Tab-separated table of C-alpha atoms and ligand atoms in Angstrom:
chain	number	residue	atom	x	y	z
U	143	UNK	CA	34.828	-21.889	-19.101
U	144	UNK	CA	31.568	-21.207	-17.362
U	145	UNK	CA	29.193	-18.955	-19.258
U	146	UNK	CA	28.892	-15.412	-17.960
U	147	UNK	CA	25.306	-14.851	-16.863
U	148	UNK	CA	23.943	-11.508	-18.005
U	149	UNK	CA	20.224	-10.803	-17.944
U	150	UNK	CA	18.190	-7.705	-18.527
U	151	UNK	CA	14.877	-6.175	-17.575
U	152	UNK	CA	13.868	-4.102	-20.574
U	153	UNK	CA	10.743	-2.075	-19.838
U	154	UNK	CA	9.328	0.619	-22.049
U	155	UNK	CA	8.716	3.793	-20.042
U	156	UNK	CA	5.058	4.142	-20.947
U	157	UNK	CA	3.312	4.426	-17.576
U	158	UNK	CA	2.898	2.670	-14.248
U	159	UNK	CA	4.753	-0.576	-13.617
U	160	UNK	CA	2.364	-3.539	-13.650
U	161	UNK	CA	3.072	-6.282	-11.154
U	162	UNK	CA	3.810	-8.625	-14.061
U	163	UNK	CA	6.630	-6.299	-15.058
U	164	UNK	CA	8.041	-6.376	-11.548
U	165	UNK	CA	7.862	-10.170	-11.562
U	166	UNK	CA	9.813	-10.222	-14.838
U	167	UNK	CA	12.441	-7.969	-13.255
U	168	UNK	CA	12.476	-10.168	-10.161
U	169	UNK	CA	13.009	-13.447	-12.023
U	170	UNK	CA	15.841	-11.900	-14.023
U	171	UNK	CA	17.343	-10.572	-10.812
U	172	UNK	CA	17.046	-13.903	-8.979
U	173	UNK	CA	18.645	-15.774	-11.837
U	174	UNK	CA	21.510	-13.273	-12.024
U	175	UNK	CA	22.169	-13.328	-8.281
U	176	UNK	CA	21.923	-17.083	-8.071
U	177	UNK	CA	24.640	-17.477	-10.713
U	178	UNK	CA	26.820	-14.527	-9.716
U	179	UNK	CA	25.709	-12.845	-12.876
U	180	UNK	CA	24.788	-9.320	-13.860
U	181	UNK	CA	21.310	-7.799	-13.825
U	182	UNK	CA	20.841	-4.984	-16.304
U	183	UNK	CA	18.096	-2.406	-16.653
U	184	UNK	CA	17.703	-1.315	-20.244
U	185	UNK	CA	15.124	1.321	-21.028
U	186	UNK	CA	13.382	0.580	-24.316
U	187	UNK	CA	12.165	3.989	-25.348
U	188	UNK	CA	12.379	3.857	-29.130
U	189	UNK	CA	8.656	4.338	-29.586
U	190	UNK	CA	8.554	8.051	-28.995
U	191	UNK	CA	4.805	8.247	-29.469
U	192	UNK	CA	4.371	6.173	-26.305
U	193	UNK	CA	7.019	7.903	-24.229
U	194	UNK	CA	5.683	9.151	-20.892
U	195	UNK	CA	7.468	11.736	-18.781
U	196	UNK	CA	8.533	10.429	-15.394
U	197	UNK	CA	7.976	6.763	-16.223
U	198	UNK	CA	11.672	5.885	-16.158
U	199	UNK	CA	12.264	7.517	-12.776
U	200	UNK	CA	9.205	5.649	-11.532
U	201	UNK	CA	10.612	2.308	-12.740
U	202	UNK	CA	13.873	3.036	-10.893
U	203	UNK	CA	11.942	3.872	-7.741
U	204	UNK	CA	9.871	0.676	-7.946
U	205	UNK	CA	12.954	-1.513	-8.356
U	206	UNK	CA	14.606	0.250	-5.437
U	207	UNK	CA	11.528	-0.227	-3.252
U	208	UNK	CA	11.531	-3.950	-4.090
U	209	UNK	CA	15.247	-4.253	-3.377
U	210	UNK	CA	16.059	-5.499	-6.866
U	211	UNK	CA	18.512	-2.895	-8.010
U	212	UNK	CA	20.277	-3.348	-11.337
U	213	UNK	CA	24.045	-3.636	-11.650
U	214	UNK	CA	24.063	-1.735	-14.924
U	215	UNK	CA	21.425	0.839	-15.857
U	216	UNK	CA	20.911	4.342	-17.239
U	217	UNK	CA	21.460	5.693	-13.714
U	218	UNK	CA	24.416	3.517	-12.790
U	219	UNK	CA	26.053	3.298	-16.171
U	220	UNK	CA	28.209	0.283	-16.997
U	221	UNK	CA	30.459	-1.173	-19.683
U	222	UNK	CA	27.709	-1.092	-22.319
U	223	UNK	CA	26.341	2.412	-21.709
U	224	UNK	CA	24.153	4.061	-22.747
U	225	UNK	CA	21.336	1.883	-21.421
U	226	UNK	CA	18.560	3.967	-22.911
U	227	UNK	CA	17.773	2.863	-26.454
U	228	UNK	CA	16.921	6.353	-27.671
U	229	UNK	CA	20.534	7.265	-26.914
U	230	UNK	CA	21.767	4.308	-28.925
U	231	UNK	CA	19.956	5.413	-32.080
U	232	UNK	CA	23.113	5.566	-34.270
U	233	UNK	CA	23.860	1.903	-33.490
U	234	UNK	CA	20.957	0.370	-35.333
U	235	UNK	CA	20.781	1.680	-38.904
U	236	UNK	CA	23.911	-0.123	-40.085
U	237	UNK	CA	22.428	-3.465	-39.067
U	238	UNK	CA	19.183	-2.722	-40.874
U	239	UNK	CA	21.167	-1.838	-43.992
U	240	UNK	CA	23.314	-4.934	-43.687
U	241	UNK	CA	20.129	-6.994	-43.673
U	242	UNK	CA	18.842	-5.209	-46.771
U	243	UNK	CA	22.159	-5.722	-48.585
U	244	UNK	CA	22.098	-9.406	-47.798
U	245	UNK	CA	18.503	-9.855	-48.912
U	246	UNK	CA	17.030	-10.450	-45.448
U	247	UNK	CA	15.201	-7.154	-45.333
U	248	UNK	CA	13.882	-4.540	-47.715
U	249	UNK	CA	12.940	-0.893	-47.988
U	250	UNK	CA	9.234	-0.134	-47.989
U	251	UNK	CA	7.946	3.201	-49.240
U	252	UNK	CA	4.219	2.720	-48.666
U	253	UNK	CA	2.676	5.798	-47.116
U	254	UNK	CA	0.467	5.466	-44.034
U	255	UNK	CA	-2.518	6.377	-46.269
U	256	UNK	CA	-1.707	3.607	-48.738
U	257	UNK	CA	-1.437	1.094	-45.936
U	258	UNK	CA	-4.687	2.276	-44.398
U	259	UNK	CA	-6.427	1.806	-47.724
U	260	UNK	CA	-5.101	-1.762	-47.918
U	261	UNK	CA	-6.264	-2.476	-44.410
U	262	UNK	CA	-9.736	-1.295	-45.311
U	263	UNK	CA	-9.779	-3.478	-48.405
U	264	UNK	CA	-8.498	-6.665	-46.801
U	265	UNK	CA	-9.654	-7.981	-43.450
U	266	UNK	CA	-6.695	-8.907	-41.190
U	267	UNK	CA	-4.264	-7.393	-43.650
U	268	UNK	CA	-0.673	-8.342	-42.948
U	269	UNK	CA	2.399	-6.941	-44.624
U	270	UNK	CA	4.111	-10.196	-45.509
U	271	UNK	CA	4.535	-13.116	-47.839
U	272	UNK	CA	1.057	-12.947	-49.319
U	273	UNK	CA	0.983	-9.210	-49.900
U	274	UNK	CA	4.512	-7.845	-50.099
U	275	UNK	CA	4.743	-8.154	-53.879
U	276	UNK	CA	1.688	-5.982	-54.345
U	277	UNK	CA	3.065	-3.127	-52.279
U	278	UNK	CA	5.596	-0.355	-52.820
U	279	UNK	CA	8.952	-1.700	-51.707
U	280	UNK	CA	12.403	-2.600	-52.910
U	281	UNK	CA	11.315	-6.155	-53.723
U	282	UNK	CA	9.049	-4.771	-56.426
U	283	UNK	CA	10.689	-1.532	-57.566
U	284	UNK	CA	13.765	-1.542	-59.781
U	285	UNK	CA	17.148	-0.861	-58.139
U	286	UNK	CA	17.217	2.423	-59.977
U	287	UNK	CA	13.815	3.486	-58.644
U	288	UNK	CA	14.852	2.506	-55.153
U	289	UNK	CA	18.071	4.499	-55.179
U	290	UNK	CA	16.195	7.458	-56.617
U	291	UNK	CA	13.605	7.340	-53.838
U	292	UNK	CA	16.321	6.997	-51.208
U	293	UNK	CA	18.269	9.860	-52.736
U	294	UNK	CA	15.161	12.060	-52.760
U	295	UNK	CA	14.721	11.361	-49.068
U	296	UNK	CA	11.298	9.781	-49.532
U	297	UNK	CA	10.153	8.470	-46.127
U	298	UNK	CA	10.614	4.737	-45.860
U	299	UNK	CA	10.921	1.928	-43.384
U	300	UNK	CA	12.990	-1.243	-43.394
U	301	UNK	CA	11.087	-4.509	-43.037
U	302	UNK	CA	12.337	-8.008	-42.389
U	303	UNK	CA	11.720	-10.427	-45.235
U	304	UNK	CA	10.313	-13.427	-43.442
U	305	UNK	CA	11.111	-16.566	-45.434
U	306	UNK	CA	8.320	-18.703	-46.827
U	307	UNK	CA	7.606	-22.217	-45.667
U	308	UNK	CA	10.239	-22.392	-42.971
U	309	UNK	CA	10.005	-23.559	-39.440
U	310	UNK	CA	11.542	-21.409	-36.751
U	311	UNK	CA	12.460	-23.563	-33.804
U	312	UNK	CA	13.807	-22.777	-30.385
U	313	UNK	CA	14.022	-24.368	-27.015
U	314	UNK	CA	12.366	-22.316	-24.318
U	315	UNK	CA	13.550	-22.901	-20.748
U	316	UNK	CA	9.931	-22.921	-19.590
U	317	UNK	CA	7.976	-24.133	-22.589
U	318	UNK	CA	10.428	-26.631	-24.058
U	319	UNK	CA	10.327	-27.023	-27.845
U	320	UNK	CA	8.622	-24.138	-29.606
U	321	UNK	CA	8.001	-24.116	-33.343
U	322	UNK	CA	6.647	-21.383	-35.552
U	323	UNK	CA	5.639	-21.796	-39.150
U	324	UNK	CA	6.917	-18.681	-40.919
U	325	UNK	CA	3.728	-18.439	-42.957
U	326	UNK	CA	2.034	-16.846	-39.954
U	327	UNK	CA	4.812	-14.340	-39.260
U	328	UNK	CA	4.507	-10.919	-40.882
U	329	UNK	CA	7.266	-8.691	-42.225
U	330	UNK	CA	7.787	-6.570	-39.127
U	331	UNK	CA	9.204	-3.077	-39.457
U	332	UNK	CA	12.809	-2.978	-38.202
U	333	UNK	CA	13.698	0.646	-38.810
U	334	UNK	CA	11.082	3.372	-38.786
U	335	UNK	CA	10.801	6.375	-41.063
U	336	UNK	CA	12.260	8.583	-38.328
U	337	UNK	CA	15.412	6.467	-38.300
U	338	UNK	CA	14.568	4.913	-34.954
U	339	UNK	CA	14.692	1.145	-34.736
U	340	UNK	CA	11.559	-0.689	-33.707
U	341	UNK	CA	11.593	-2.839	-30.618
U	342	UNK	CA	12.323	-5.930	-32.746
U	343	UNK	CA	15.590	-4.670	-34.187
U	344	UNK	CA	16.697	-2.820	-31.064
U	345	UNK	CA	16.074	-5.768	-28.746
U	346	UNK	CA	18.253	-8.086	-30.821
U	347	UNK	CA	21.039	-5.577	-31.477
U	348	UNK	CA	21.196	-4.631	-27.811
U	349	UNK	CA	20.919	-8.139	-26.417
U	350	UNK	CA	23.918	-8.971	-28.597
U	351	UNK	CA	25.831	-5.783	-27.712
U	352	UNK	CA	25.178	-6.236	-24.005
U	353	UNK	CA	26.122	-9.922	-24.128
U	354	UNK	CA	22.799	-11.057	-22.746
U	355	UNK	CA	22.906	-14.769	-21.939
U	356	UNK	CA	19.284	-15.421	-20.905
U	357	UNK	CA	16.045	-13.585	-21.619
U	358	UNK	CA	13.256	-13.928	-19.073
U	359	UNK	CA	10.281	-12.016	-20.394
U	360	UNK	CA	6.509	-12.168	-20.413
U	361	UNK	CA	4.634	-14.686	-22.508
U	362	UNK	CA	3.090	-11.832	-24.497
U	363	UNK	CA	6.435	-11.644	-26.323
U	364	UNK	CA	6.297	-15.229	-27.517
U	365	UNK	CA	4.703	-14.321	-30.891
U	366	UNK	CA	7.638	-11.949	-31.507
U	367	UNK	CA	10.222	-14.622	-30.796
U	368	UNK	CA	10.393	-15.993	-34.393
U	369	UNK	CA	11.238	-12.533	-35.724
U	370	UNK	CA	13.963	-12.170	-33.108
U	371	UNK	CA	15.374	-15.592	-33.826
U	372	UNK	CA	15.446	-14.914	-37.568
U	373	UNK	CA	17.295	-11.674	-36.862
U	374	UNK	CA	19.878	-13.399	-34.669
U	375	UNK	CA	20.449	-15.793	-37.534
U	376	UNK	CA	20.441	-13.206	-40.335
U	377	UNK	CA	22.856	-10.949	-38.502
U	378	UNK	CA	25.212	-13.890	-38.186
U	379	UNK	CA	25.017	-14.068	-34.417
U	380	UNK	CA	23.208	-17.362	-33.935
U	381	UNK	CA	26.015	-18.810	-31.823
U	382	UNK	CA	25.625	-16.077	-29.193
U	383	UNK	CA	21.817	-16.055	-29.113
U	384	UNK	CA	20.510	-15.920	-25.529
U	385	UNK	CA	18.450	-18.693	-24.026
U	386	UNK	CA	14.772	-17.849	-23.969
U	387	UNK	CA	12.367	-18.147	-21.067
U	388	UNK	CA	8.834	-16.881	-21.606
U	389	UNK	CA	7.152	-16.385	-18.245
U	390	UNK	CA	3.515	-17.409	-17.751
U	391	UNK	CA	0.888	-14.703	-17.742
U	392	UNK	CA	-0.548	-13.324	-14.536
U	393	UNK	CA	-4.279	-13.869	-14.886
U	394	UNK	CA	-7.382	-12.152	-13.581
U	395	UNK	CA	-8.717	-13.658	-10.336
U	396	UNK	CA	-11.304	-15.691	-12.272
U	397	UNK	CA	-8.610	-16.970	-14.632
U	398	UNK	CA	-10.215	-15.358	-17.684
U	399	UNK	CA	-7.393	-13.545	-19.408
U	400	UNK	CA	-4.480	-11.393	-18.473
U	401	UNK	CA	-4.731	-9.217	-15.356
U	402	UNK	CA	-4.989	-5.578	-16.364
U	403	UNK	CA	-4.944	-2.304	-14.506
U	404	UNK	CA	-8.660	-2.034	-15.278
U	405	UNK	CA	-9.314	-5.272	-13.362
U	406	UNK	CA	-7.674	-3.683	-10.351
U	407	UNK	CA	-9.848	-0.572	-10.681
U	408	UNK	CA	-12.938	-2.731	-11.086
U	409	UNK	CA	-12.207	-5.133	-8.242
U	410	UNK	CA	-10.609	-2.664	-5.862
U	411	UNK	CA	-6.998	-3.788	-5.628
U	412	UNK	CA	-3.717	-2.330	-6.872
U	413	UNK	CA	-1.990	-3.686	-9.942
U	414	UNK	CA	0.934	-1.258	-10.026
U	415	UNK	CA	3.874	-1.569	-7.663
U	416	UNK	CA	3.664	2.019	-6.424
U	417	UNK	CA	1.365	5.003	-6.855
U	418	UNK	CA	1.469	6.280	-10.398
U	419	UNK	CA	0.170	9.649	-11.529
U	420	UNK	CA	-0.423	9.931	-15.217
U	421	UNK	CA	1.259	13.218	-16.133
U	422	UNK	CA	-1.222	14.057	-18.892
U	423	UNK	CA	-4.547	13.069	-17.377
U	424	UNK	CA	-3.385	13.797	-13.834
U	425	UNK	CA	-5.092	10.616	-12.632
U	426	UNK	CA	-3.620	8.724	-9.718
U	427	UNK	CA	-3.471	4.937	-9.687
U	428	UNK	CA	-2.824	3.370	-6.315
U	429	UNK	CA	0.140	1.075	-5.845
U	430	UNK	CA	0.838	-1.882	-3.571
U	431	UNK	CA	3.249	0.229	-1.548
U	432	UNK	CA	0.681	2.893	-0.757
U	433	UNK	CA	-1.986	0.295	-0.044
U	434	UNK	CA	0.232	-0.770	2.822
U	435	UNK	CA	2.265	-3.653	1.476
U	436	UNK	CA	5.766	-4.372	2.674
U	437	UNK	CA	8.252	-4.779	-0.155
U	438	UNK	CA	9.276	-8.147	1.321
U	439	UNK	CA	5.690	-9.369	1.040
U	440	UNK	CA	5.137	-7.935	-2.422
U	441	UNK	CA	8.293	-9.575	-3.770
U	442	UNK	CA	7.515	-12.862	-2.028
U	443	UNK	CA	3.976	-12.886	-3.415
U	444	UNK	CA	5.214	-12.138	-6.940
U	445	UNK	CA	7.788	-14.915	-6.845
U	446	UNK	CA	5.035	-17.411	-6.069
U	447	UNK	CA	2.995	-16.356	-9.108
U	448	UNK	CA	4.116	-19.096	-11.437
U	449	UNK	CA	7.016	-20.494	-9.438
U	450	UNK	CA	7.550	-22.737	-6.424
U	451	UNK	CA	10.512	-24.563	-4.932
U	452	UNK	CA	8.929	-27.982	-5.319
U	453	UNK	CA	7.541	-28.054	-1.776
U	454	UNK	CA	4.578	-26.359	-0.105
U	455	UNK	CA	6.772	-23.601	1.237
U	456	UNK	CA	5.440	-20.138	0.466
U	457	UNK	CA	7.378	-17.704	2.628
U	458	UNK	CA	10.737	-16.611	1.284
U	459	UNK	CA	12.898	-13.570	1.816
U	460	UNK	CA	14.713	-12.171	-1.191
U	461	UNK	CA	17.912	-13.908	-0.097
U	462	UNK	CA	16.052	-17.180	0.322
U	463	UNK	CA	14.494	-16.743	-3.114
U	464	UNK	CA	17.939	-16.304	-4.671
U	465	UNK	CA	19.040	-19.474	-2.985
U	466	UNK	CA	15.964	-21.482	-4.017
U	467	UNK	CA	15.305	-20.053	-7.471
U	468	UNK	CA	15.347	-22.571	-10.279
U	469	UNK	CA	13.803	-21.694	-13.644
U	470	UNK	CA	12.937	-25.365	-14.146
U	471	UNK	CA	10.239	-24.823	-11.561
U	472	UNK	CA	8.521	-21.968	-13.376
U	473	UNK	CA	5.176	-23.225	-14.588
U	474	UNK	CA	3.870	-22.953	-18.127
U	475	UNK	CA	0.331	-22.286	-16.993
U	476	UNK	CA	-0.868	-18.769	-16.221
U	477	UNK	CA	-0.954	-17.805	-12.541
U	478	UNK	CA	-4.225	-16.455	-11.161
U	479	UNK	CA	-3.826	-13.317	-9.098
U	480	UNK	CA	-5.577	-13.498	-5.745
U	481	UNK	CA	-5.645	-10.311	-3.691
U	482	UNK	CA	-6.655	-12.139	-0.514
U	483	UNK	CA	-3.568	-14.281	-0.911
U	484	UNK	CA	-1.452	-11.165	-1.480
U	485	UNK	CA	-2.774	-9.813	1.822
U	486	UNK	CA	-1.977	-13.109	3.497
U	487	UNK	CA	1.654	-12.694	2.461
U	488	UNK	CA	1.671	-9.205	3.899
U	489	UNK	CA	0.161	-10.349	7.171
U	490	UNK	CA	2.772	-13.083	7.474
U	491	UNK	CA	5.563	-10.599	6.783
U	492	UNK	CA	4.208	-8.056	9.254
U	493	UNK	CA	4.114	-10.768	11.905
U	494	UNK	CA	7.657	-11.832	11.183
U	495	UNK	CA	9.234	-8.373	11.183
U	496	UNK	CA	10.347	-7.080	14.550
U	497	UNK	CA	9.031	-3.860	15.988
U	498	UNK	CA	12.256	-1.994	15.219
U	499	UNK	CA	11.811	-2.694	11.528
U	500	UNK	CA	8.111	-1.851	11.589
U	501	UNK	CA	8.404	1.383	13.577
U	502	UNK	CA	9.744	3.628	10.776
U	503	UNK	CA	6.988	2.353	8.472
U	504	UNK	CA	4.162	2.915	10.944
U	505	UNK	CA	5.286	6.162	12.543
U	506	UNK	CA	4.560	8.413	9.542
U	507	UNK	CA	1.097	6.872	9.167
U	508	UNK	CA	0.338	7.625	12.823
U	509	UNK	CA	1.673	11.145	12.514
U	510	UNK	CA	-0.459	11.708	9.441
U	511	UNK	CA	-3.430	10.969	11.698
U	512	UNK	CA	-2.246	13.553	14.200
U	513	UNK	CA	-0.838	10.965	16.611
U	514	UNK	CA	2.567	12.082	17.856
U	515	UNK	CA	5.047	9.389	18.759
U	516	UNK	CA	7.374	10.713	21.433
U	517	UNK	CA	8.973	7.530	22.678
U	518	UNK	CA	10.353	5.021	20.205
U	519	UNK	CA	10.494	2.219	22.754
U	520	UNK	CA	6.859	2.759	23.637
U	521	UNK	CA	5.929	2.583	19.942
U	522	UNK	CA	7.922	-0.607	19.576
U	523	UNK	CA	6.157	-2.199	22.554
U	524	UNK	CA	2.814	-1.227	21.038
U	525	UNK	CA	3.780	-2.689	17.661
U	526	UNK	CA	4.857	-5.978	19.194
U	527	UNK	CA	1.484	-6.225	20.876
U	528	UNK	CA	-0.687	-5.404	17.867
U	529	UNK	CA	1.176	-6.611	14.783
U	530	UNK	CA	-0.687	-9.944	14.731
U	531	UNK	CA	-3.859	-7.944	14.106
U	532	UNK	CA	-2.554	-5.946	11.167
U	533	UNK	CA	-2.738	-7.131	7.576
U	534	UNK	CA	-1.882	-3.903	5.793
U	535	UNK	CA	0.207	-1.053	7.193
U	536	UNK	CA	-2.744	1.371	7.596
U	537	UNK	CA	-4.336	-1.161	9.973
U	538	UNK	CA	-1.687	-0.124	12.478
U	539	UNK	CA	-3.278	3.301	12.783
U	540	UNK	CA	-6.609	1.966	14.012
U	541	UNK	CA	-4.946	-0.684	16.154
U	542	UNK	CA	-2.404	1.668	17.706
U	543	UNK	CA	-4.339	4.900	18.112
U	544	UNK	CA	-5.726	4.179	21.586
U	545	UNK	CA	-2.246	3.594	22.941
U	546	UNK	CA	-1.490	7.236	22.255
U	547	UNK	CA	-4.740	8.972	23.088
U	548	UNK	CA	-7.907	8.360	25.047
U	549	UNK	CA	-10.694	6.702	23.118
U	550	UNK	CA	-12.685	9.289	21.247
U	551	UNK	CA	-15.830	7.210	21.532
U	552	UNK	CA	-17.012	4.429	23.813
U	553	UNK	CA	-19.159	1.498	22.826
U	554	UNK	CA	-21.488	2.252	25.736
U	555	UNK	CA	-24.164	-0.070	24.376
U	556	UNK	CA	-21.862	-3.056	24.854
U	557	UNK	CA	-21.640	-2.291	28.576
U	558	UNK	CA	-24.867	-0.587	29.513
U	559	UNK	CA	-27.245	-3.577	29.384
U	560	UNK	CA	-25.819	-5.246	32.483
U	561	UNK	CA	-24.494	-2.167	34.174
U	562	UNK	CA	-25.240	-1.247	37.765
U	563	UNK	CA	-23.889	0.917	40.591
U	564	UNK	CA	-21.983	-1.973	42.131
U	565	UNK	CA	-19.959	-2.323	38.958
U	566	UNK	CA	-19.272	1.365	38.978
U	567	UNK	CA	-17.979	1.094	42.524
U	568	UNK	CA	-15.874	-1.909	41.590
U	569	UNK	CA	-14.123	-0.039	38.775
U	570	UNK	CA	-13.524	3.019	40.894
U	571	UNK	CA	-11.963	0.762	43.461
U	572	UNK	CA	-9.952	-1.094	40.793
U	573	UNK	CA	-8.637	2.154	39.365
U	574	UNK	CA	-7.461	3.250	42.807
U	575	UNK	CA	-5.679	-0.040	43.389
U	576	UNK	CA	-4.152	-0.692	39.958
U	577	UNK	CA	-0.386	-0.443	40.313
U	578	UNK	CA	0.674	-1.124	36.747
U	579	UNK	CA	3.369	-3.453	38.023
U	580	UNK	CA	4.165	-7.064	37.166
U	581	UNK	CA	3.170	-8.897	34.036
U	582	UNK	CA	-0.179	-9.432	32.329
U	583	UNK	CA	-0.845	-12.699	34.163
U	584	UNK	CA	-0.253	-11.048	37.519
U	585	UNK	CA	-2.482	-8.114	36.577
U	586	UNK	CA	-5.181	-10.520	35.493
U	587	UNK	CA	-4.860	-12.451	38.772
U	588	UNK	CA	-5.206	-9.254	40.796
U	589	UNK	CA	-8.248	-8.177	38.769
U	590	UNK	CA	-9.937	-11.538	39.227
U	591	UNK	CA	-9.414	-11.735	42.939
U	592	UNK	CA	-10.715	-8.213	43.422
U	593	UNK	CA	-13.740	-9.140	41.299
U	594	UNK	CA	-14.389	-12.260	43.353
U	595	UNK	CA	-14.018	-10.559	46.738
U	596	UNK	CA	-16.461	-7.926	45.438
U	597	UNK	CA	-18.967	-10.670	44.584
U	598	UNK	CA	-18.629	-10.612	40.759
U	599	UNK	CA	-17.824	-13.234	38.186
U	600	UNK	CA	-14.613	-11.802	36.672
U	601	UNK	CA	-15.881	-12.657	33.177
U	602	UNK	CA	-18.662	-10.071	33.334
U	603	UNK	CA	-16.182	-7.298	34.125
U	604	UNK	CA	-13.608	-7.962	31.419
U	605	UNK	CA	-15.571	-6.447	28.563
U	606	UNK	CA	-16.362	-3.228	30.471
U	607	UNK	CA	-12.662	-2.906	31.326
U	608	UNK	CA	-11.717	-3.260	27.675
U	609	UNK	CA	-14.298	-0.701	26.568
U	610	UNK	CA	-13.007	1.727	29.195
U	611	UNK	CA	-9.415	1.382	28.029
U	612	UNK	CA	-9.776	1.215	24.242
U	613	UNK	CA	-13.335	2.377	23.521
U	614	UNK	CA	-14.668	-0.839	21.993
U	615	UNK	CA	-14.514	-4.608	21.718
U	616	UNK	CA	-11.138	-4.815	20.018
U	617	UNK	CA	-7.428	-5.026	20.650
U	618	UNK	CA	-5.020	-7.537	22.157
U	619	UNK	CA	-5.112	-8.873	25.704
U	620	UNK	CA	-6.686	-6.263	27.960
U	621	UNK	CA	-4.059	-6.595	30.692
U	622	UNK	CA	-1.269	-6.243	28.148
U	623	UNK	CA	-2.942	-3.001	27.129
U	624	UNK	CA	-3.367	-1.849	30.701
U	625	UNK	CA	0.276	-2.472	31.562
U	626	UNK	CA	1.518	-0.637	28.515
U	627	UNK	CA	-0.750	2.323	29.224
U	628	UNK	CA	0.561	2.477	32.787
U	629	UNK	CA	-1.161	3.089	36.106
U	630	UNK	CA	-1.888	6.807	35.714
U	631	UNK	CA	-3.376	6.454	32.282
U	632	UNK	CA	-5.493	3.455	33.305
U	633	UNK	CA	-6.873	5.458	36.231
U	634	UNK	CA	-7.609	8.395	33.977
U	635	UNK	CA	-9.342	6.282	31.401
U	636	UNK	CA	-11.494	4.432	33.886
U	637	UNK	CA	-12.526	7.722	35.502
U	638	UNK	CA	-13.443	9.291	32.153
U	639	UNK	CA	-15.247	6.198	30.935
U	640	UNK	CA	-17.269	5.889	34.139
U	641	UNK	CA	-18.517	9.419	33.622
U	642	UNK	CA	-19.622	8.544	30.093
U	643	UNK	CA	-21.224	5.226	31.071
U	644	UNK	CA	-22.974	6.645	34.126
U	645	UNK	CA	-24.204	9.741	32.332
D	863	LIG	N1	10.423	-3.477	-24.161
D	863	LIG	C1	9.732	-4.713	-23.983
D	863	LIG	C2	8.684	-4.474	-22.903
D	863	LIG	O1	8.250	-3.386	-22.772
D	863	LIG	C3	10.709	-5.782	-23.592
D	863	LIG	C4	10.372	-7.161	-24.057
D	863	LIG	C5	11.572	-8.062	-23.941
D	863	LIG	O2	11.995	-8.292	-22.791
D	863	LIG	O3	12.100	-8.491	-24.953
D	863	LIG	O4	8.286	-5.328	-22.153
């Protein structure tokens, strides 16, 4: 029987969603879709000190924006609900106790003050093989003392007892053979004094309960893998352990270390998927969406950070990514983030979307600038004409504005140097004769012949015409603009501009 593919994205709701987190979600999603599997969102909120109001709703919104919606989640429910770990609290203690009973874990009664004192005494103090016998835990205390402390309700945690001198081995889908010597692994807390599991216990218990078949997660979790693997073994579940795939880091543009939100602030680009307002500090961090990225481009760009299909191809829709995705082609090496490249993806996607798809994205931005769009078809014609020139969505405002209102300023200097009365007469004449009919080539032909019969080289009149219609030296083909504006508007604009230039 073919294995059921079940993968999960398991974020902790602690703030904005970093693009690396979205990539993790994406790779899980692609793998699930490719194999007709199930993509689960599990919210890992057991660390209540790091819980941030609104972060879960924000994660849902980001996934929705990217088009990578989970099949099972806190919102959607599913056969393994609840999908929020804080609501699964009663599920974990029994496993921690089972581990203690079987000698794979122990109770530790050290107070935070005692541990602090040890940390001060010993540089790089680790609770583990070298130190555990000199601390206050059930490995050292007598069974009677331990039951007394438990009975008295003395605060305690449960820690894994990492074995000495063993090698923890696993095969990572991306990294191949991975080995850890247990001497470097510390005795991680599994159950906290408040009865909540730590991430380490909860992740294993829930991956088992939710029948997770493959774990795609960031490389920063690699050092935790030996603890998880020991737990799978100690809980007697080794046969159903998921396959591991630790995704390469997303690096700063210069390749020196992991890309952080601070790098974005420093270098002026977003790192979060969408705008995030920290509810305590009230600070707003800009997201890719609000910077003017299309979700198609954002997702496409993320997929290429550490993955390729084996060819030079870079442009993929989500459906094409599902088709092409193969974890064997995820690279081990970190992927440098390049904002210019991210913009390139967006430009390519803007060019490939048709005006109907772009219109609802651009219209609100225009309206926010006080530009009212009354005719959808007109907007669509404008978008078709200018989309090549737009890299980010806000670029459409500058590029489209003059199609909806007269230029507010004219680059008179660009025209004035070679200006004379004859040119003024020519344009007055042109305005009177411009019909607004035919296509751009015909309009250009008519303009040129009028220029020639009036004794001008057409080339010297093109720039003034552009300035009169749009205000400056920008925009697509000037006759395309003129035809879209229509005869009346062209006449108006030339008349107004002549007054300004001749003033
Ligand atoms: N809760 C962890 C995180 O915040 C999940 C790590 C994992 O996927 O195992 O990223």
